[in-house]
Coordinates of C-alpha atoms (C1' of nucleotides) and ligand atoms in Angstrom, one line a residue:
Chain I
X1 CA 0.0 0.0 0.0
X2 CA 2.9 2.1 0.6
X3 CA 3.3 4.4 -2.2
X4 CA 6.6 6.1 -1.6
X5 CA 9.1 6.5 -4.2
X6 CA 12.0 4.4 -4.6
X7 CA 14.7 7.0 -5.8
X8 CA 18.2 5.8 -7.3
X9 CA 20.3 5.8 -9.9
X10 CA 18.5 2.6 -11.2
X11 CA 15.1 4.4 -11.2
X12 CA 12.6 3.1 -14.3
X13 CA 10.2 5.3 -15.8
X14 CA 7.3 4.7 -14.0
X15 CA 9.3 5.4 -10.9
X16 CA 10.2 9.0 -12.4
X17 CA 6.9 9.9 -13.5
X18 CA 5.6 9.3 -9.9
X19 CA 8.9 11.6 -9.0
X20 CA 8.0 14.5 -11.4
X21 CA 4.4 14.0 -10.2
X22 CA 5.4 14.7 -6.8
X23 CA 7.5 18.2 -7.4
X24 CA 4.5 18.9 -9.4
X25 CA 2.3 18.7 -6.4
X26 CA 5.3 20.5 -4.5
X27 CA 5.1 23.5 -6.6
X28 CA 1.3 22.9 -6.2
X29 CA 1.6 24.3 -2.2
X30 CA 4.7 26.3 -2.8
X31 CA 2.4 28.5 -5.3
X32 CA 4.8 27.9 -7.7
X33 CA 4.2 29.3 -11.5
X34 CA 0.9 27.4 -12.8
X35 CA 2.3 26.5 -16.1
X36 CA 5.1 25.4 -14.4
X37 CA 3.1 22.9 -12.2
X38 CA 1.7 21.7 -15.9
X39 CA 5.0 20.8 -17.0
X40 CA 6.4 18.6 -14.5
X41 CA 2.7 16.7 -15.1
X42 CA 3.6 16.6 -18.8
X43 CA 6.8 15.9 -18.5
X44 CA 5.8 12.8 -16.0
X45 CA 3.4 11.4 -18.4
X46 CA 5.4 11.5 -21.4
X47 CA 8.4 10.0 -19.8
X48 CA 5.6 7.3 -18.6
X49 CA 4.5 6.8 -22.2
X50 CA 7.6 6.7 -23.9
X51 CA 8.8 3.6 -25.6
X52 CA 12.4 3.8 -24.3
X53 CA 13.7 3.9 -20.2
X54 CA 14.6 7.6 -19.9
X55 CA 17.7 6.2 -18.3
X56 CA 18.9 4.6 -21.9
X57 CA 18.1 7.8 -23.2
X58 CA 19.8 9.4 -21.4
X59 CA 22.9 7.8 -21.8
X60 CA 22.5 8.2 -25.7
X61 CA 22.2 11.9 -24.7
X62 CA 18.5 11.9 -26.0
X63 CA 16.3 12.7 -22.7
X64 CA 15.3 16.5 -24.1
X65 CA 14.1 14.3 -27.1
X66 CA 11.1 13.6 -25.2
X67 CA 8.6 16.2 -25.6
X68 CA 7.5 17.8 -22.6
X69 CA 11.2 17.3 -21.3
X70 CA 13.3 20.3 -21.9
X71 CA 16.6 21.9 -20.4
X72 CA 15.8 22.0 -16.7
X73 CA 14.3 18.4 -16.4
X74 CA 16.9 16.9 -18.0
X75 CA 19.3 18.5 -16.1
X76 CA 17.7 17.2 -12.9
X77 CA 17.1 13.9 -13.9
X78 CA 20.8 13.8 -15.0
X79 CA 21.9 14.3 -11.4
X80 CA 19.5 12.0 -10.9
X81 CA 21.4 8.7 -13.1
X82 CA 24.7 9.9 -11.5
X83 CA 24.0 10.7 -7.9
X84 CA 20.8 9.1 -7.3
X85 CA 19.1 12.4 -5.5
X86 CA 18.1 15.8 -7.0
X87 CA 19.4 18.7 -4.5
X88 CA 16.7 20.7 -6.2
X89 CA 14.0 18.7 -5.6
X90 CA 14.9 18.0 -2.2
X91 CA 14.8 22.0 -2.0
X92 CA 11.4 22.3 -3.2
X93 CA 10.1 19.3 -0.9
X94 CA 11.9 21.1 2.2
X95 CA 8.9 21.7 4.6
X96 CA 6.4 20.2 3.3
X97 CA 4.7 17.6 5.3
X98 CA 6.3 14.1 3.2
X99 CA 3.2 12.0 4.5
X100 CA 0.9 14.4 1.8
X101 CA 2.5 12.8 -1.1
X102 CA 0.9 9.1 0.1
X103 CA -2.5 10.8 -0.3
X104 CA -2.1 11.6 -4.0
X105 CA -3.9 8.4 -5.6
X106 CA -6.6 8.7 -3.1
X107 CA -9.5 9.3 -6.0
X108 CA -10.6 13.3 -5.2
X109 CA -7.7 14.2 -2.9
X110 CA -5.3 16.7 -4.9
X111 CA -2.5 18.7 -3.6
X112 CA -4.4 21.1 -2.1
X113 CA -5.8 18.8 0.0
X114 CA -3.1 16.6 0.6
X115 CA -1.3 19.6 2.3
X116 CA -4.2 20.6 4.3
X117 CA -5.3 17.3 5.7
X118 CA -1.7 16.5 6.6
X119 CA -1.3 20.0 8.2
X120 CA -4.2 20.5 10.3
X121 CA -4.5 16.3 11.3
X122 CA -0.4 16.7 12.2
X123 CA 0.2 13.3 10.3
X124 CA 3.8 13.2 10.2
X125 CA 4.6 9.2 9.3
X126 CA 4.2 8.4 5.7
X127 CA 4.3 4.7 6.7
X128 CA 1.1 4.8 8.2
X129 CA -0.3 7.7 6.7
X130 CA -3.4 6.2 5.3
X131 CA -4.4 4.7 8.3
X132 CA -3.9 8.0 10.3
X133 CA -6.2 9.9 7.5
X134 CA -9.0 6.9 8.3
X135 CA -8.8 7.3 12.0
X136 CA -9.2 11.0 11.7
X137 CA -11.8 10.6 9.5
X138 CA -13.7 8.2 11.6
X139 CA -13.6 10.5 14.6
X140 CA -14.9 13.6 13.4
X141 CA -11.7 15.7 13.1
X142 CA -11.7 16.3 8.7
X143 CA -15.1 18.3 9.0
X144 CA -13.8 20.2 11.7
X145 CA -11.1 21.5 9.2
X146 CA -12.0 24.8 7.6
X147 CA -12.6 24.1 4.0
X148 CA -14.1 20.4 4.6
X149 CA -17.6 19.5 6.3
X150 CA -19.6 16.0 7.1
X151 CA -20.1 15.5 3.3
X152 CA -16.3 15.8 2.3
X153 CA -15.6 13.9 5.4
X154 CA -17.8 10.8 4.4
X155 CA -16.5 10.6 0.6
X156 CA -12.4 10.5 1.7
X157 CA -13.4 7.6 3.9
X158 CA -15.3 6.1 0.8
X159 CA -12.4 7.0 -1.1
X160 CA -9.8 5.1 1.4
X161 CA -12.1 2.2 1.1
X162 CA -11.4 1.9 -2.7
X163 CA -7.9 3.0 -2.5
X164 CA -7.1 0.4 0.1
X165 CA -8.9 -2.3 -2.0
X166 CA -6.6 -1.3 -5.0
X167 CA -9.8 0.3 -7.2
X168 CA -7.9 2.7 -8.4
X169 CA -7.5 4.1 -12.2
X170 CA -3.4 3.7 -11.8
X171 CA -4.2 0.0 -11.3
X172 CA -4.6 -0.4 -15.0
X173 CA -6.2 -3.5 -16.9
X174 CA -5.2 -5.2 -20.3
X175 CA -6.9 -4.2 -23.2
X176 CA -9.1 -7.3 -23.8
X177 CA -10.6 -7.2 -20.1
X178 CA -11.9 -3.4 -20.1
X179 CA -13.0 -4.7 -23.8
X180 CA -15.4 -7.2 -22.4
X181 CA -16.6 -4.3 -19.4
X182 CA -17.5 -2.0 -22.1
X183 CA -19.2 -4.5 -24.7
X184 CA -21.2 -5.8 -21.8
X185 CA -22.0 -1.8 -20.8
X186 CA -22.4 -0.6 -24.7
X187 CA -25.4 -3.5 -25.0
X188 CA -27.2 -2.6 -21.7
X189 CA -27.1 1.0 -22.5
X190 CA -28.7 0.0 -26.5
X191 CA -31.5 -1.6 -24.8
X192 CA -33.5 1.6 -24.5
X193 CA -34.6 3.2 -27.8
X194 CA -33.0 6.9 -26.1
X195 CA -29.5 5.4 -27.1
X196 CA -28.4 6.3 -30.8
X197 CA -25.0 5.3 -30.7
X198 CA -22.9 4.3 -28.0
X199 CA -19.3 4.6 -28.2
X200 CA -15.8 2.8 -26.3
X201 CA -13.8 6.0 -26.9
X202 CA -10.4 7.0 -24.0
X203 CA -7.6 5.0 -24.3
X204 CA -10.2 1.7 -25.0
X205 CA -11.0 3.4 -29.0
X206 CA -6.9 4.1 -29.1
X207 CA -6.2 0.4 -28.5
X208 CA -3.6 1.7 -25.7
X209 CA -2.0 -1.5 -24.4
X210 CA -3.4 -0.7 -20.8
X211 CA -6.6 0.8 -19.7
X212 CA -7.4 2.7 -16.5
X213 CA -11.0 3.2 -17.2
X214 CA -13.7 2.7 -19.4
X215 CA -14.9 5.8 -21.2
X216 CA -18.1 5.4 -23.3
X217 CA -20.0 8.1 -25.4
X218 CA -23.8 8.5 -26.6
X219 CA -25.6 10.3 -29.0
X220 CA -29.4 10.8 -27.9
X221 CA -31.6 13.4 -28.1
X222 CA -32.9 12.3 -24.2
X223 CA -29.7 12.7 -22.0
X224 CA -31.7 12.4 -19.3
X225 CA -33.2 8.7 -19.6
X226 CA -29.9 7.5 -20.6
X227 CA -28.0 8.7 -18.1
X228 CA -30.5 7.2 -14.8
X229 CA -30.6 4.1 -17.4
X230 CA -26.8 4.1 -17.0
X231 CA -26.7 4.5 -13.3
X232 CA -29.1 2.1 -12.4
X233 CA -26.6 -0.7 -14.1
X234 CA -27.0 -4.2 -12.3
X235 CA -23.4 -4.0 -12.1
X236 CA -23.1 -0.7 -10.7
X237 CA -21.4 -1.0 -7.2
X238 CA -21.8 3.0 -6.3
X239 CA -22.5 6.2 -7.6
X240 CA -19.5 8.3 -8.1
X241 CA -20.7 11.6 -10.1
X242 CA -24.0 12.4 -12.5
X243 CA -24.5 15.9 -13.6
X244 CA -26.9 16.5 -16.8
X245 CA -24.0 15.7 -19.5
X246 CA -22.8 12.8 -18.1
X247 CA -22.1 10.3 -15.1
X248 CA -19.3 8.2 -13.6
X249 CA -19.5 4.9 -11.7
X250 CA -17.7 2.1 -9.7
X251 CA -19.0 -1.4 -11.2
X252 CA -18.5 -4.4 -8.7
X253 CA -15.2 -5.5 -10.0
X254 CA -13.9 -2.5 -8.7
X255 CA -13.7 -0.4 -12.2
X256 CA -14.8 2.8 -13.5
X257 CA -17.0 3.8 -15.9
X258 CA -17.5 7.5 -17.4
X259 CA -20.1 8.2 -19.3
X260 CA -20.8 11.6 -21.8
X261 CA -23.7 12.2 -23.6
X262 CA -24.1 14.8 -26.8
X263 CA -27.0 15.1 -29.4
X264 CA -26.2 13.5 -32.4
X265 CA -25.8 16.7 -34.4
X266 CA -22.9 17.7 -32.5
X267 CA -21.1 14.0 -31.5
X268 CA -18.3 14.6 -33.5
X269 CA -17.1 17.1 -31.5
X270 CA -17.4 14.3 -28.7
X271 CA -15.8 11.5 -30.0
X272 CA -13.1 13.6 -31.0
X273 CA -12.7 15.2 -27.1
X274 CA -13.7 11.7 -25.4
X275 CA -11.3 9.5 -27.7
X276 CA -8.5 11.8 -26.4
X277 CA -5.6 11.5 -25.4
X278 CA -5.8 14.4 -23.2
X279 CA -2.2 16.0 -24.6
X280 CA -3.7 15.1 -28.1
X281 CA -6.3 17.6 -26.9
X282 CA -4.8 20.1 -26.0
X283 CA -1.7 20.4 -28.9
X284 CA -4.9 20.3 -31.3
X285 CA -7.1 22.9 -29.2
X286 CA -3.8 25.3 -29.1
X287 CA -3.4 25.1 -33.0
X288 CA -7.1 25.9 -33.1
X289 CA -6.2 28.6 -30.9
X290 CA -3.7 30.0 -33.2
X291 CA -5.9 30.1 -35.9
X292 CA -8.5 31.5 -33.9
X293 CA -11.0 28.9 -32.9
X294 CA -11.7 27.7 -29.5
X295 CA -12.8 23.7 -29.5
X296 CA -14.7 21.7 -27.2
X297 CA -16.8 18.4 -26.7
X298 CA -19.5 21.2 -28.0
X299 CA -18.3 22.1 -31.5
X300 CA -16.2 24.8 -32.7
X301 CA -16.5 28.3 -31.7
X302 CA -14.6 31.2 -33.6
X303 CA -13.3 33.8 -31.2
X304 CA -13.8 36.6 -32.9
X305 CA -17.2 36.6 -33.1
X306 CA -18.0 34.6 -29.4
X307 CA -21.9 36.0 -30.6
X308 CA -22.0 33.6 -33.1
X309 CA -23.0 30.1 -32.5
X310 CA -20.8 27.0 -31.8
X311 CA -20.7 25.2 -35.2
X312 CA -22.2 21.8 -34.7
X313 CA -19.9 19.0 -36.0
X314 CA -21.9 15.2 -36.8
X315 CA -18.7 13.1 -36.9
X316 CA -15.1 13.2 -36.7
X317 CA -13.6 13.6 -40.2
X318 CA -15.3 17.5 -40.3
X319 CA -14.2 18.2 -36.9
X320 CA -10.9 17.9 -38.3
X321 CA -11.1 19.0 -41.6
X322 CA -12.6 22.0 -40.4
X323 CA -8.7 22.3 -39.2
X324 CA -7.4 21.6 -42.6
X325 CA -6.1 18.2 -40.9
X326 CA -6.8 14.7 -42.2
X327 CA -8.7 12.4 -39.9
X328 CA -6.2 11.0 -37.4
X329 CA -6.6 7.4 -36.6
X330 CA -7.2 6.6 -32.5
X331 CA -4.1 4.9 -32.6
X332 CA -2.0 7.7 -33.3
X333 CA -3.6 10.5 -31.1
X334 CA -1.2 10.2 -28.6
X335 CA 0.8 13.8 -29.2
X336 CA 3.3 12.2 -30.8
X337 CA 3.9 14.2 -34.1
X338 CA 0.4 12.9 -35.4
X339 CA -1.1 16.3 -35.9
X340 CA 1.5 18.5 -37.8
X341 CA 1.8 15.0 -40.0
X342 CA -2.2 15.2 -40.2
X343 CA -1.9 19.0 -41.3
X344 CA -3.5 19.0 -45.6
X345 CA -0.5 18.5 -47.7
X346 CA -0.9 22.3 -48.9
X347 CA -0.2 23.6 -45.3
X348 CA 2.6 20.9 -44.7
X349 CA 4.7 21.9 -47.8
X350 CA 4.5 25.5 -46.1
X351 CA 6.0 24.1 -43.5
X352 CA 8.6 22.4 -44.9
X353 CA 7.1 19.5 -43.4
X354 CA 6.2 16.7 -46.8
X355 CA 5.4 13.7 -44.6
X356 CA 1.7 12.7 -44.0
X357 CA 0.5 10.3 -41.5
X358 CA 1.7 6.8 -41.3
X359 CA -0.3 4.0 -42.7
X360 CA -0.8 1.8 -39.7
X361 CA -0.5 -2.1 -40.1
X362 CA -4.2 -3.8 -40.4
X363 CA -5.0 -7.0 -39.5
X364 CA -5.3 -8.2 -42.9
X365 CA -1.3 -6.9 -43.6
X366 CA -0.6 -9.6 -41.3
X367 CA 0.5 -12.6 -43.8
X368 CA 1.7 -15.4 -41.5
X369 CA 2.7 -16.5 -38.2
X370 CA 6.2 -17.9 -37.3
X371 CA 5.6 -18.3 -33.6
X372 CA 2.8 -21.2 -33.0
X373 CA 2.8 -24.3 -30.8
X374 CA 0.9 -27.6 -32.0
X375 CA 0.3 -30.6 -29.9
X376 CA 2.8 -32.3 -31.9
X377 CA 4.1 -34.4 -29.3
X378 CA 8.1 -33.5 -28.6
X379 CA 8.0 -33.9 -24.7
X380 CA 8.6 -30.8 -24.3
X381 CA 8.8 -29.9 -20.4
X382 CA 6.2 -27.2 -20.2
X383 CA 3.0 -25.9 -21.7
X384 CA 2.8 -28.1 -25.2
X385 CA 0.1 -26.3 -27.7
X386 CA -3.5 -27.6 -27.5
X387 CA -4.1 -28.5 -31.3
X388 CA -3.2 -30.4 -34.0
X389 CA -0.7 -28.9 -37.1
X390 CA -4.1 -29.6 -39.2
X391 CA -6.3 -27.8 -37.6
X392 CA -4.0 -25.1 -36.8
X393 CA -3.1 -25.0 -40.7
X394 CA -7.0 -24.6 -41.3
X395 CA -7.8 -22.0 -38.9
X396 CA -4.3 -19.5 -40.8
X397 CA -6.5 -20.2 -44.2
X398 CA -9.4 -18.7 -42.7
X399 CA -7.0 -15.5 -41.8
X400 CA -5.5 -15.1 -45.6
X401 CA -2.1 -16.2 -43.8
X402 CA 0.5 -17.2 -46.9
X403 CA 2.7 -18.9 -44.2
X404 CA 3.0 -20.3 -40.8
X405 CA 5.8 -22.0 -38.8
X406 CA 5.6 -24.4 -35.8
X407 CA 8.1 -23.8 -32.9
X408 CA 7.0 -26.0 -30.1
X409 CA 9.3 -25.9 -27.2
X410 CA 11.9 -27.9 -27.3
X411 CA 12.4 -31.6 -25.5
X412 CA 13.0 -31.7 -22.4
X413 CA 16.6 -32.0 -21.4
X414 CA 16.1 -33.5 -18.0
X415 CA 13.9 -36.2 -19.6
X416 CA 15.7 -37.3 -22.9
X417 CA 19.1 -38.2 -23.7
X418 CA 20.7 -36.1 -27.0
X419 CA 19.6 -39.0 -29.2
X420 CA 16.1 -39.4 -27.9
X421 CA 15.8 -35.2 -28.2
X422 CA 17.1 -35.7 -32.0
X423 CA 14.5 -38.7 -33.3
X424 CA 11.8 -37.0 -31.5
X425 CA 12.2 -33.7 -33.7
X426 CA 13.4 -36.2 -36.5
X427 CA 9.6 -36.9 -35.8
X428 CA 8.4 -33.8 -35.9
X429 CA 10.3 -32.8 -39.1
X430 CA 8.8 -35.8 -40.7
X431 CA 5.2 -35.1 -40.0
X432 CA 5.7 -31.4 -41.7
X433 CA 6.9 -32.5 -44.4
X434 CA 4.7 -35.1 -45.0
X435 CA 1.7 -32.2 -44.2
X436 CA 3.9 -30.6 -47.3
X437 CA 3.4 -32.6 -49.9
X438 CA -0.2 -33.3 -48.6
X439 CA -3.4 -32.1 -49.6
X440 CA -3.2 -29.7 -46.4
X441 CA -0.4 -27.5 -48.1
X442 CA -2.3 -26.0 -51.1
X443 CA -4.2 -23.9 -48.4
X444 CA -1.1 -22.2 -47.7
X445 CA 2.3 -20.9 -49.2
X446 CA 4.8 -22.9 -47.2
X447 CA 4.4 -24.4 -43.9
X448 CA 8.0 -24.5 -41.4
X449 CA 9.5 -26.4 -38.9
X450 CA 10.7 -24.2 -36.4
X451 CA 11.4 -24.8 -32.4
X452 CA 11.3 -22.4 -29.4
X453 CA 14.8 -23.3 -28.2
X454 CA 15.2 -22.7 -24.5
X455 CA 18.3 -20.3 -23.8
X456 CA 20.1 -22.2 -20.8
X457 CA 21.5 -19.8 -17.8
X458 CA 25.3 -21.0 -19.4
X459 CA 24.2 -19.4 -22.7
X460 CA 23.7 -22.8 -24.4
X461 CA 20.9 -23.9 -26.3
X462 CA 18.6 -27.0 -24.8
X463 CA 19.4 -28.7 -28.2
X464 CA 22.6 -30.3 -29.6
X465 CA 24.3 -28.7 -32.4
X466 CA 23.4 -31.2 -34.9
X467 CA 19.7 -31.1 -34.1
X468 CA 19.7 -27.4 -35.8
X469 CA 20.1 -29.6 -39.1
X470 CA 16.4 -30.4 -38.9
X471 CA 14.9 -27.2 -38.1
X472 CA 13.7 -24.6 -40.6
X473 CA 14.2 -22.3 -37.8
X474 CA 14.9 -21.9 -34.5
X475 CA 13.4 -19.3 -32.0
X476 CA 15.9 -18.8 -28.9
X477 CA 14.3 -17.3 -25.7
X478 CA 15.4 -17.7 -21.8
X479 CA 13.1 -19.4 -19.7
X480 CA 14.4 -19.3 -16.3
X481 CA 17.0 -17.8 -14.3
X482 CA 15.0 -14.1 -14.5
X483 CA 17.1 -12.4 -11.5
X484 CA 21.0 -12.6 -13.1
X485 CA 22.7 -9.6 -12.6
X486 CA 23.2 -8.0 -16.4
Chain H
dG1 C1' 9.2 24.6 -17.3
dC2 C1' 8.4 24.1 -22.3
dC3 C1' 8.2 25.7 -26.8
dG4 C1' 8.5 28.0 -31.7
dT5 C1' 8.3 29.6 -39.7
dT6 C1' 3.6 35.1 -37.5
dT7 C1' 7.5 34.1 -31.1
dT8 C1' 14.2 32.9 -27.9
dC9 C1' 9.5 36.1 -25.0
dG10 C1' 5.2 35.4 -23.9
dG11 C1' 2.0 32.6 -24.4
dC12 C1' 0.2 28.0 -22.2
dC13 C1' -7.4 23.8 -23.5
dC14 C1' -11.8 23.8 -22.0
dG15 C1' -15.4 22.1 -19.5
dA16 C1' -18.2 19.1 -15.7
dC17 C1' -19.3 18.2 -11.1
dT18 C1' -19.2 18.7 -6.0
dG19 C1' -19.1 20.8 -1.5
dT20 C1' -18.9 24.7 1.1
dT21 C1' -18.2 29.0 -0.6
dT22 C1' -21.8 33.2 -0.7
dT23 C1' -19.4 33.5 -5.7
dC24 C1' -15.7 29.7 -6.2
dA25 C1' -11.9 26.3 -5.4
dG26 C1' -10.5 21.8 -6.1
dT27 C1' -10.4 17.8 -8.7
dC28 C1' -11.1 15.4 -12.6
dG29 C1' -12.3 14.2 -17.7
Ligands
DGT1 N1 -9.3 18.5 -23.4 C1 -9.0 17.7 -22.5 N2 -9.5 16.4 -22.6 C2 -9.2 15.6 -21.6 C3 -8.5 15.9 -20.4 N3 -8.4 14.8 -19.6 C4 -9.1 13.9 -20.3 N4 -9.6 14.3 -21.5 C5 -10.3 13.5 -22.5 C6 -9.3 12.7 -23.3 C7 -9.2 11.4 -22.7 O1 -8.8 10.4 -23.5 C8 -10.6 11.2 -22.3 C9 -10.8 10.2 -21.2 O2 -10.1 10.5 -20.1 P1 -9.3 9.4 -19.2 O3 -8.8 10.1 -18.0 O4 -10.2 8.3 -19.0 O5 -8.0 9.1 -20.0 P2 -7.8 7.9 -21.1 O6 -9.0 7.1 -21.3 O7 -7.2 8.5 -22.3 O8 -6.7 7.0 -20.4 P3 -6.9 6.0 -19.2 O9 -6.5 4.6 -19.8 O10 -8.3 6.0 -18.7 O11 -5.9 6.4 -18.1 O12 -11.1 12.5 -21.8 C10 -8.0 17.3 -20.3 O13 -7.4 17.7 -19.3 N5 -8.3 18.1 -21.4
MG2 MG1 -10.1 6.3 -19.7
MG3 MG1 -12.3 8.3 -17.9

DNA sequence: GCCGTTTTCGGCCCGACTGTTTTCAGTCG
C-alpha cells in the first residue's frame, strides 16, 4: 500500500513519472508558476509513455528528445542517473509535510488537500499515513477542518475504502478485459430506444495496451433517460458523479465507468474530445487557438465573433477538416507528431514539413505467423500447444495467412538423452513434411518447422548442435533464471 | 518549465461536477 518513491540511480520510468508528479504537487503548495506545475505533469506522463527507459536515453544523450522534457528536467534527472538524489527537488520538498504525497492516488484528494489534511490532522509518518487519514476521518476531526464538512468527510473515507482495495485508475487493466466491461455496458445502454450510438472512446477506441477506465460516449436526443438508465446498471457498485451531461460509476469488480452524452448533431465534437488523449487535446485545441477557434466536446466556436453560435460537428472527419487536418486514426492521437503529420498537404509543404500520416499495419497486412505451438508431441517440459498442425493449418487459411511455422518448445533436457531429443524432432520434421506434400499444403504458401529453443543460464541452447540440421528455424528465448545480474 | 516559420519572449485547453463557498476552489475528464 505504501506508495513512496524508490529513488536511485537505477530508477525506471514509471518510478520518475511518480517523482516529477510529486515536485509537481510540491510546486502545487509552494504557489509555484501554474504553467510550471503543468509541465512537470507533462513531462511525468510523457516519460511514462515513452517507448524507451529515460535512463537509456539518457545515456545516448536523448532525454530532451522527449517532448515535454526540456533543459531544466533533463538537467535534474541527469543528477538523478549519476548521484541518485536531486538537490533541487529535495529544495522544493523542504517543509512540506512528506506524509501528503501518500495521499495523492486517493480518487478526489489533490495537492491542495493533501497539504491541508496532513497540516491541520499533524500526520507526520508516511508509513502509516493512510491509516492516520481513516482514523481521523472516523472520529470527526476532517469536518472540523475549515474548507471540509460531514459530506467531504464521508466521501475521503469512501475513497480510502477503494484506495485500500486497489480500485484505483493507476491500477490499469489489459486491453481485452476493459474490452469485455464495455461491450457488456455498450449492449445494456442499447437496450432503450434513447441510445443512438454508444461509443468505447479513452484509451479503450486508441487500443492503448493498458486501460485505466472505461470511457463510453452517446448520442441521444434524451440525456436524461440515458444517463438514470446508465446509473441504475446491475453491475453498478456505487455512484460516483451524475450531472446533466454525463455520469461516472464504480461497477463491482472494482472499475470505472464514465459516461458523456451529446446530441447526435454535435457528436463529432465528442468523440473527437472523449477518444482523447488528453495531450492530443490540448496540442490540437492550441493550434485551433492560433488560428482563432476555440474547440470543445461542443463544437467549434470562432473567437472573434464569441456571438455567433458554436458550429455543430456530426462526426469526426469534419471536426478535423474544419482544421485543414486529415482524420487521425485513434491509434495515433497520442501527441506524438500525429497532428502536424495530419496537417493537408498544402499547409505541410509551407511548413517544410512533406510527410503525412503513417499508414498503420491492419489485421489483414498480417501474412503469417512464425511463432505457434501444435500438440505435436516432442516432450517438451512445459506448456505443449493444444491443437493439432491440421487444424492449426485450417484456422491461418481462414485469416489469408501465406505462411505459418511451428516452434513447439523444445524436449525436455532432463527427460531425454541427446539421441532421444534428435528422433523426436526427426519426428516432428517428418510429420511437416509429410503435411507438405499433402493435400493440407495448397491452403497455404509454405508451412516450417521451427522450435522455441530454451536459452540455458550457461548461454547454451537446450538442443545439440546437430539437431539445428532439422529445423527450418529456431526461436531462442530464456526461460528461467530471471534475476541474473546483467 | 516548455516551446516555436507570424514568437528565444510570452504565451500555455476547456469544460463538468461537488461541496462549502456566498461566488468559487479543487479535482477530474
Ligand atoms: N481537453 C481535455 N481532454 C481531456 C482531459 N483529460 C481527459 N480528457 C479526455 C481525453 C481522454 O482520452 C478522455 C478520457 O479521459 P481518461 O482520464 O479516461 O483518459 P484515457 O482514457 O485517455 O486514459 P486511461 O486509460 O483512462 O488512463 O477524456 C483534459 O485535461 N483536457
Ligand atoms: Mg479512460
Ligand atoms: Mg475516464
Amino acid at each position: 500500500m505504501m506508495v513512496i518513491m524508490k529513488i536511485g540511480r537505477n530508477i525506471n520510468n514509471q518510478e520518475i513519472a511518480k517523482l516529477l508528479r510529486v515536485i509537481s504537487a510540491a510546486y502545487e503548495i509552494r504557489g509555484g508558476n501554474k504553467f510550471k506545475i503543468i509541465a512537470y505533469d507533462r513531462a511525468a506522463t510523457a516519460i511514462e509513455h515513452a517507448t524507451s527507459e529515460a535512463k537509456d536515453l539518457w545515456d545516448d544523450g536523448k532525454l530532451t528528445e522527449i517532448p515535454g522534457v526540456g533543459a531544466s528536467i533533463a538537467s535534474h534527472l541527469d543528477e538523478l542517473f549519476r548521484k541518485g538524489k536531486v538537490a533541487h527537488f529535495e529544495a522544493i520538498m523542504r517543509g512540506l509535510p512528506p506524509a501528503m504525497f501518500e495521499f495523492l492516488d486517493i480518487p478526489g484528494i489533490g495537492a491542495k488537500s493533501a497539504y491541508k489534511l496532513c497540516r491541520e490532522l499533524k500526520i507526520k509518518n508516511s508509513q502509516t499515513a493512510v491509516l492516520d487519514l481513516e482514523k481521523a476521518a472516523k472520529k470527526g476531526k476532517i469536518a472540523k477542518i475549515e474548507g471540509f464538512g460531514q459530506k467531504s468527510q464521508e466521501d475521503i473515507l469512501e475513497a480510502i475504502k477503494v484506495f485500500k482495495a486497489g480500485e484505483i485508475k493507476e491500477n490499469r487493466m489489459v486491453l481485452p478485459y476493459a474490452d469485455a466491461i464495455a461491450q457488456e455496458m455498450i449492449s445494456y445502454l442499447k437496450k432503450i430506444p434513447a441510445t443512438v450510438q454508444a461509443d468505447p472512446l479513452g484509451s479503450l477506441r486508441r487500443r492503448v495496451a493498458t486501460i485505466g477506465d472505461v470511457d463510453i460516449a452517446v448520442s441521444t436526443l434524451k440525456p436524461v433517460e440515458v444517463i438514470n438508465w446508465f446509473v441504475r446498471y446491475p453491475k453498478a457498485r456505487k455512484l460516483v458523479e451524475k450531472g446533466p451531461s454525463g455520469a461516472t460509476i464504480l461497477l463491482k469488480n472494482g472499475r470505472q465507468v464514465d459516461l458523456r452524452v451529446q446530441r447526435p448533431e454535435a457528436y463529432g465534437a465528442m468523440l473527437q474530445y472523449f477518444t482523447g488523449s488528453k495531450h492530443h487535446n490540448i496540442h490540437l485545441r492550441e493550434l485551433a487557438l492560433k488560428k482563432g477557434f476555440s474547440l470543445s466536446e461542443y463544437g467549434i466556436k470562432k473567437i472573434k465573433n464569441l456571438k455567433l453560435k458554436i458550429k455543430n460537428y456530426a462526426n469526426e472527419e469534419d471536426f478535423y477538416k474544419a482544421l485543414d487536418m486529415d482524420w487521425i486514426p485513434p491509434e495515433l492521437r497520442e501527441d506524438t507528431g500525429e497532428i502536424e503529420a495530419a496537417l493537408l498537404p498544402p499547409i505541410r509543404r509551407d511548413q517544410g514539413k512533406p510527410d503525412g500520416l503513417p499508414k498503420l499495419v491492419e489485421l489483414e497486412d498480417v501474412k503469417g505467423d512464425l511463432h505457434i505451438h501444435s500438440n505435436f508431441p516432442v516432450e517438451e517440459s512445459h506448456d505443449p500447444g493444444l491443437d493439432p498442425m491440421e487444424e492449426i493449418i485450417k484456422v491461418a487459411h481462414t485469416l489469408n495467412y501465406e505462411y505459418i511455422g511451428f516452434t513447439e518448445h523444445n524436449p525436455s533436457q532432463s527427460q531425454h538423452s541427446e539421441n532421444q531429443i534428435i528422433s523426436l524432432l526427426k519426428r516432428k520434421k517428418e510429420a511437416i513434411d509429410k503435411i507438405n506434400y499433402s493435400r493440407v499444403k495448397k491452403l497455404l504458401n509454405g508451412i516450417f518447422n521451427g522450435l522455441e529453443i530454451d536459452i540455458k543460464p550457461n548461454g547454451e541452447l537446450a538442443i545439440p548442435e546437430k539437431a539445428l540440421d532439422l529445423l527450418d528455424y529456431g526461436l531462442a528465448s530464456i526461460h528461467s533464471s530471471f534475476r541474473m545480474s546483467r
